[in-house]
Amino acid sequence: MTTVNELIDQYSAQAIEIRRKIHAHPELGYEEYATSNLILNELARYGIVGEQLPGLPTSVIAVIRGSKPGKTVGIREDIDALPLTEETGLAFASQNVELSHACGHDIHTAALLLTARVLNELKSELCGNVRLIFQPAEERVTGAKKMIEAGLMTLEPKCDNIIGVHVSPEFPAGSIGVIKGAANAATDAVSITVKGSGGHGAHPYRCVDPIITSAYLLTQLQSIISRENPALQPAVLTFGMIHGGTAMNIIPSEVKLEGTLRTFSEESRHNIWEAIRRVSKSCCEAMRAEADVVIEEGVPALINADEVIDRIAAAAEKTIGTENVIWYEKPSPGSDDFSRFLDFCPGAQFRVGTGNDLPESRIGLHNPKNIFDEKAIGVAAAVMAQYTLDFCKM
């Protein structure tokens, strides 16, 4: 009987070639036309019929039906790139100006295609079904929501479980990382417009200065994290953009602050929303200004189901060895809209190591110089394929 590892070994070189094609031609969220066409063509080459969800022309979904009855596993990976100029010097570096796969979604896509190829060849041994999900626009944190709104999670056969993988430079190539419970943070966008009264920089007493007010407000907002949020419920509040003013001697009428909130607890999340509104209002009033606060709810925290993580670890032990399964303890304050699928069925996302002896492989995500070890493609696919074969028999 052919094993998962034998098929991974047979097809890994071709999967790496596919990854390099995708890497050289990155596309932003909802613009992944070449990428989705490549996916559809590859699936067809394997004998799998892909389709696209209504209103989402760059999404791709497909079903592999096993020869025996059983449960359905959903496997989701993201396909979009970042608005970032690549600086790796790789022979297959991005050919698209100011775009790159610096988050590793090209690795994810190639891994899911390899998983699909392996499972399709083993469908005589497959009990149940596999739902393949190639998701656009993860970096916009909206792709999962739009796929769900298009009816993905109500399609038959419905998913009993859903899994996914994300590259991780912190772990060595050849390994995976697993954690139970919280794996990634919830993320929300915070926008605060501080409104004052502008005028000449030489006469601040005649104005209400929104720049000075914003400076006070930024420091006071951080006290929410250090003094109002429980220490055992981590949270991060970062403001990455401040816009205001046109000249050194003009006090503007308003300043806009834009930031991100990361939380792991829904209780902390909602308490901090309230605190941001309260502190902003009171601080600005004290400085004779006004605050207009908009909090745009993003994605919830990614909470891995314990039993799914246990089965992922078991599948990894069969395929890559117990010594290559790393149980890590600290979740990431980064976010992933994979979490939205967990509202419909139990699931989990694991990490696949991409670090090696090259310093560039350990830089981290969203960096123009990072280089991912391509061994991760076969490792991720082996674990996902084995997981699926084992789960569907349950």
Coordinates of N, CA, C and O in Angstrom, one line a residue, residues 200-280:
H200 N -2.4 80.1 13.9 CA -1.0 80.4 13.8 C -0.2 79.7 14.9 O -0.6 79.8 16.1
G201 N 1.0 79.1 14.5 CA 1.8 78.5 15.5 C 2.4 79.4 16.6 O 2.8 79.0 17.7
A202 N 2.4 80.7 16.3 CA 2.9 81.7 17.2 C 1.9 82.1 18.3 O 2.2 82.7 19.3
H203 N 0.7 81.6 18.1 CA -0.4 82.0 19.0 C -1.2 80.8 19.4 O -2.4 80.7 19.2
P204 N -0.6 79.8 20.1 CA -1.3 78.6 20.5 C -2.5 78.9 21.5 O -3.4 78.1 21.5
Y205 N -2.4 79.9 22.3 CA -3.4 80.3 23.2 C -4.7 80.6 22.6 O -5.8 80.7 23.2
R206 N -4.7 81.0 21.3 CA -5.9 81.3 20.5 C -6.5 80.0 19.8 O -7.5 80.1 19.2
C207 N -5.8 78.9 20.0 CA -6.2 77.7 19.3 C -6.5 76.6 20.3 O -6.3 76.7 21.5
V208 N -7.0 75.5 19.8 CA -7.1 74.2 20.6 C -6.2 73.2 19.8 O -6.6 72.8 18.7
D209 N -5.0 72.9 20.3 CA -4.0 72.2 19.6 C -4.2 70.7 19.6 O -4.0 70.0 20.6
P210 N -4.7 70.1 18.5 CA -4.9 68.7 18.4 C -3.6 67.8 18.4 O -3.7 66.6 18.8
I211 N -2.5 68.4 18.1 CA -1.2 67.7 18.1 C -0.8 67.4 19.5 O -0.4 66.3 19.9
I212 N -0.8 68.5 20.4 CA -0.4 68.3 21.8 C -1.4 67.4 22.5 O -1.1 66.5 23.2
T213 N -2.7 67.6 22.1 CA -3.7 66.7 22.7 C -3.5 65.2 22.3 O -3.6 64.3 23.2
S214 N -3.1 65.0 21.1 CA -2.9 63.6 20.6 C -1.7 63.0 21.3 O -1.7 61.8 21.6
A215 N -0.7 63.9 21.6 CA 0.5 63.4 22.4 C 0.1 62.9 23.7 O 0.6 61.8 24.2
Y216 N -0.7 63.6 24.4 CA -1.2 63.2 25.8 C -2.0 62.0 25.6 O -1.9 61.0 26.4
L217 N -2.9 62.0 24.6 CA -3.8 60.9 24.5 C -3.1 59.6 24.2 O -3.4 58.5 24.8
L218 N -2.1 59.6 23.4 CA -1.3 58.4 23.1 C -0.7 57.7 24.3 O -0.8 56.5 24.5
T219 N -0.2 58.5 25.2 CA 0.4 58.0 26.4 C -0.7 57.5 27.4 O -0.6 56.4 28.0
Q220 N -1.8 58.2 27.5 CA -2.9 57.7 28.3 C -3.5 56.4 27.9 O -3.9 55.6 28.7
L221 N -3.6 56.3 26.6 CA -4.2 55.0 26.0 C -3.4 53.8 26.4 O -4.0 52.7 26.6
Q222 N -2.1 54.0 26.5 CA -1.3 52.8 26.9 C -1.5 52.4 28.3 O -1.2 51.3 28.7
S223 N -2.0 53.3 29.2 CA -2.3 53.0 30.5 C -3.4 52.0 30.6 O -3.6 51.3 31.6
I224 N -4.3 51.9 29.6 CA -5.3 50.9 29.6 C -4.7 49.5 29.6 O -5.2 48.7 30.4
I225 N -3.7 49.3 28.8 CA -3.1 48.0 28.8 C -2.3 47.7 30.1 O -2.4 46.6 30.6
S226 N -1.6 48.7 30.7 CA -0.8 48.5 31.8 C -1.6 48.5 33.1 O -1.2 47.9 34.1
R227 N -2.8 49.2 33.2 CA -3.4 49.4 34.4 C -4.9 49.0 34.5 O -5.5 48.8 35.5
E228 N -5.5 48.7 33.3 CA -6.9 48.3 33.3 C -7.1 46.9 32.9 O -8.1 46.2 33.2
N229 N -6.2 46.4 32.0 CA -6.3 45.0 31.5 C -5.6 44.0 32.4 O -4.5 44.3 32.8
P230 N -6.3 42.9 32.7 CA -5.6 41.9 33.6 C -4.3 41.4 33.0 O -4.2 41.1 31.8
A231 N -3.3 41.3 33.9 CA -2.0 40.9 33.4 C -2.0 39.5 32.8 O -1.1 39.2 31.9
L232 N -2.9 38.7 33.2 CA -2.9 37.3 32.7 C -3.8 37.2 31.4 O -4.0 36.1 30.9
Q233 N -4.3 38.3 30.9 CA -5.0 38.3 29.7 C -4.3 39.3 28.7 O -4.7 40.4 28.7
P234 N -3.3 38.8 28.0 CA -2.4 39.7 27.3 C -3.2 40.6 26.2 O -4.2 40.1 25.6
A235 N -2.7 41.8 26.0 CA -3.3 42.7 25.0 C -2.2 43.6 24.5 O -1.3 44.0 25.3
V236 N -2.3 44.0 23.3 CA -1.4 45.0 22.7 C -2.2 46.1 22.0 O -3.2 45.8 21.2
L237 N -1.9 47.3 22.2 CA -2.5 48.4 21.5 C -1.4 49.3 20.9 O -0.6 49.9 21.6
T238 N -1.3 49.3 19.6 CA -0.3 50.0 18.8 C -0.9 50.9 17.8 O -1.8 50.6 17.1
F239 N -0.4 52.2 17.9 CA -0.8 53.2 16.9 C 0.4 53.3 15.9 O 1.5 53.8 16.2
G240 N 0.1 52.9 14.6 CA 1.1 53.0 13.6 C 1.1 54.1 12.7 O 2.0 54.3 11.9
M241 N 0.0 54.9 12.8 CA -0.1 56.1 11.9 C -0.6 57.3 12.7 O -1.6 57.2 13.5
I242 N 0.0 58.5 12.4 CA -0.5 59.7 12.9 C -0.5 60.7 11.8 O 0.6 60.9 11.1
H243 N -1.6 61.3 11.5 CA -1.7 62.3 10.4 C -2.2 63.6 10.9 O -3.3 63.7 11.5
G244 N -1.5 64.7 10.6 CA -2.0 66.0 11.0 C -1.0 67.1 10.7 O 0.2 66.9 10.8
G245 N -1.5 68.2 10.2 CA -0.6 69.3 10.0 C -0.2 69.4 8.5 O -0.1 68.4 7.8
T246 N 0.2 70.7 8.2 CA 0.6 71.0 6.8 C 1.9 71.8 6.8 O 2.6 71.8 5.8
A247 N 2.2 72.5 7.9 CA 3.4 73.3 8.0 C 3.8 73.4 9.4 O 3.1 73.3 10.3
M248 N 5.1 73.8 9.6 CA 5.7 73.8 11.0 C 5.1 74.9 11.8 O 5.1 74.9 13.0
N249 N 4.6 76.0 11.2 CA 4.0 77.1 12.0 C 2.5 77.2 11.9 O 2.0 78.3 12.1
I250 N 1.9 76.1 11.5 CA 0.4 76.1 11.5 C -0.1 75.0 12.4 O 0.3 73.9 12.3
I251 N -1.0 75.4 13.4 CA -1.6 74.5 14.2 C -2.9 73.9 13.5 O -3.7 74.7 13.1
P252 N -2.9 72.6 13.2 CA -4.0 72.1 12.4 C -5.3 72.0 13.2 O -5.3 72.2 14.4
S253 N -6.4 71.8 12.5 CA -7.7 71.7 13.2 C -8.0 70.3 13.7 O -8.8 70.1 14.6
E254 N -7.3 69.3 13.1 CA -7.5 67.9 13.6 C -6.3 67.0 13.3 O -5.5 67.3 12.4
V255 N -6.2 66.0 14.1 CA -5.2 65.0 13.9 C -5.8 63.6 13.9 O -6.8 63.4 14.7
K256 N -5.4 62.7 13.1 CA -6.0 61.4 13.0 C -5.0 60.3 13.5 O -3.8 60.3 13.0
L257 N -5.4 59.5 14.4 CA -4.5 58.4 14.9 C -5.2 57.1 14.4 O -6.4 56.9 14.6
E258 N -4.3 56.2 13.9 CA -4.8 54.9 13.5 C -4.0 53.8 14.1 O -2.7 53.9 14.0
G259 N -4.6 52.8 14.6 CA -3.9 51.7 15.3 C -4.6 50.4 15.3 O -5.6 50.2 14.7
T260 N -3.9 49.4 16.0 CA -4.5 48.1 16.0 C -4.5 47.6 17.4 O -3.6 47.8 18.2
L261 N -5.6 46.9 17.8 CA -5.7 46.3 19.1 C -5.7 44.8 18.9 O -6.3 44.2 18.1
R262 N -4.8 44.1 19.7 CA -4.7 42.6 19.7 C -5.1 42.1 21.1 O -4.5 42.5 22.1
T263 N -6.0 41.1 21.1 CA -6.4 40.5 22.4 C -6.6 39.0 22.2 O -6.9 38.6 21.1
F264 N -6.6 38.3 23.3 CA -6.8 36.9 23.3 C -8.1 36.5 24.0 O -8.6 35.4 23.9
S265 N -8.7 37.4 24.8 CA -9.9 37.2 25.6 C -11.0 38.1 25.1 O -10.8 39.3 24.9
E266 N -12.2 37.6 24.8 CA -13.3 38.4 24.4 C -13.7 39.4 25.5 O -14.1 40.5 25.2
E267 N -13.5 39.0 26.8 CA -13.8 39.9 27.9 C -12.9 41.1 27.8 O -13.3 42.3 27.9
S268 N -11.6 40.9 27.7 CA -10.6 42.0 27.5 C -10.9 42.8 26.3 O -10.8 44.1 26.4
R269 N -11.2 42.1 25.2 CA -11.4 42.8 24.0 C -12.5 43.9 24.1 O -12.3 45.1 23.8
H270 N -13.6 43.5 24.7 CA -14.8 44.5 24.8 C -14.5 45.5 25.9 O -14.9 46.7 25.8
N271 N -13.8 45.1 27.0 CA -13.5 46.1 28.0 C -12.6 47.2 27.5 O -12.7 48.4 27.8
I272 N -11.6 46.8 26.7 CA -10.7 47.7 26.1 C -11.3 48.7 25.1 O -11.0 49.9 25.0
W273 N -12.3 48.1 24.3 CA -13.1 49.0 23.4 C -13.7 50.1 24.2 O -13.6 51.3 23.9
E274 N -14.3 49.8 25.3 CA -15.0 50.8 26.2 C -14.0 51.8 26.7 O -14.2 53.0 26.8
A275 N -12.9 51.3 27.2 CA -11.9 52.1 27.8 C -11.3 53.1 26.8 O -11.0 54.2 27.1
I276 N -11.0 52.6 25.6 CA -10.5 53.5 24.5 C -11.5 54.7 24.3 O -11.0 55.9 24.2
R277 N -12.7 54.4 24.2 CA -13.7 55.5 24.0 C -13.7 56.4 25.2 O -13.8 57.7 25.0
R278 N -13.7 55.9 26.4 CA -13.8 56.7 27.6 C -12.6 57.6 27.8 O -12.7 58.8 28.0
V279 N -11.4 57.0 27.7 CA -10.1 57.7 27.9 C -10.0 58.8 26.8 O -9.6 59.9 27.0
S280 N -10.3 58.5 25.5 CA -10.2 59.4 24.4 C -11.1 60.6 24.7 O -10.7 61.8 24.5

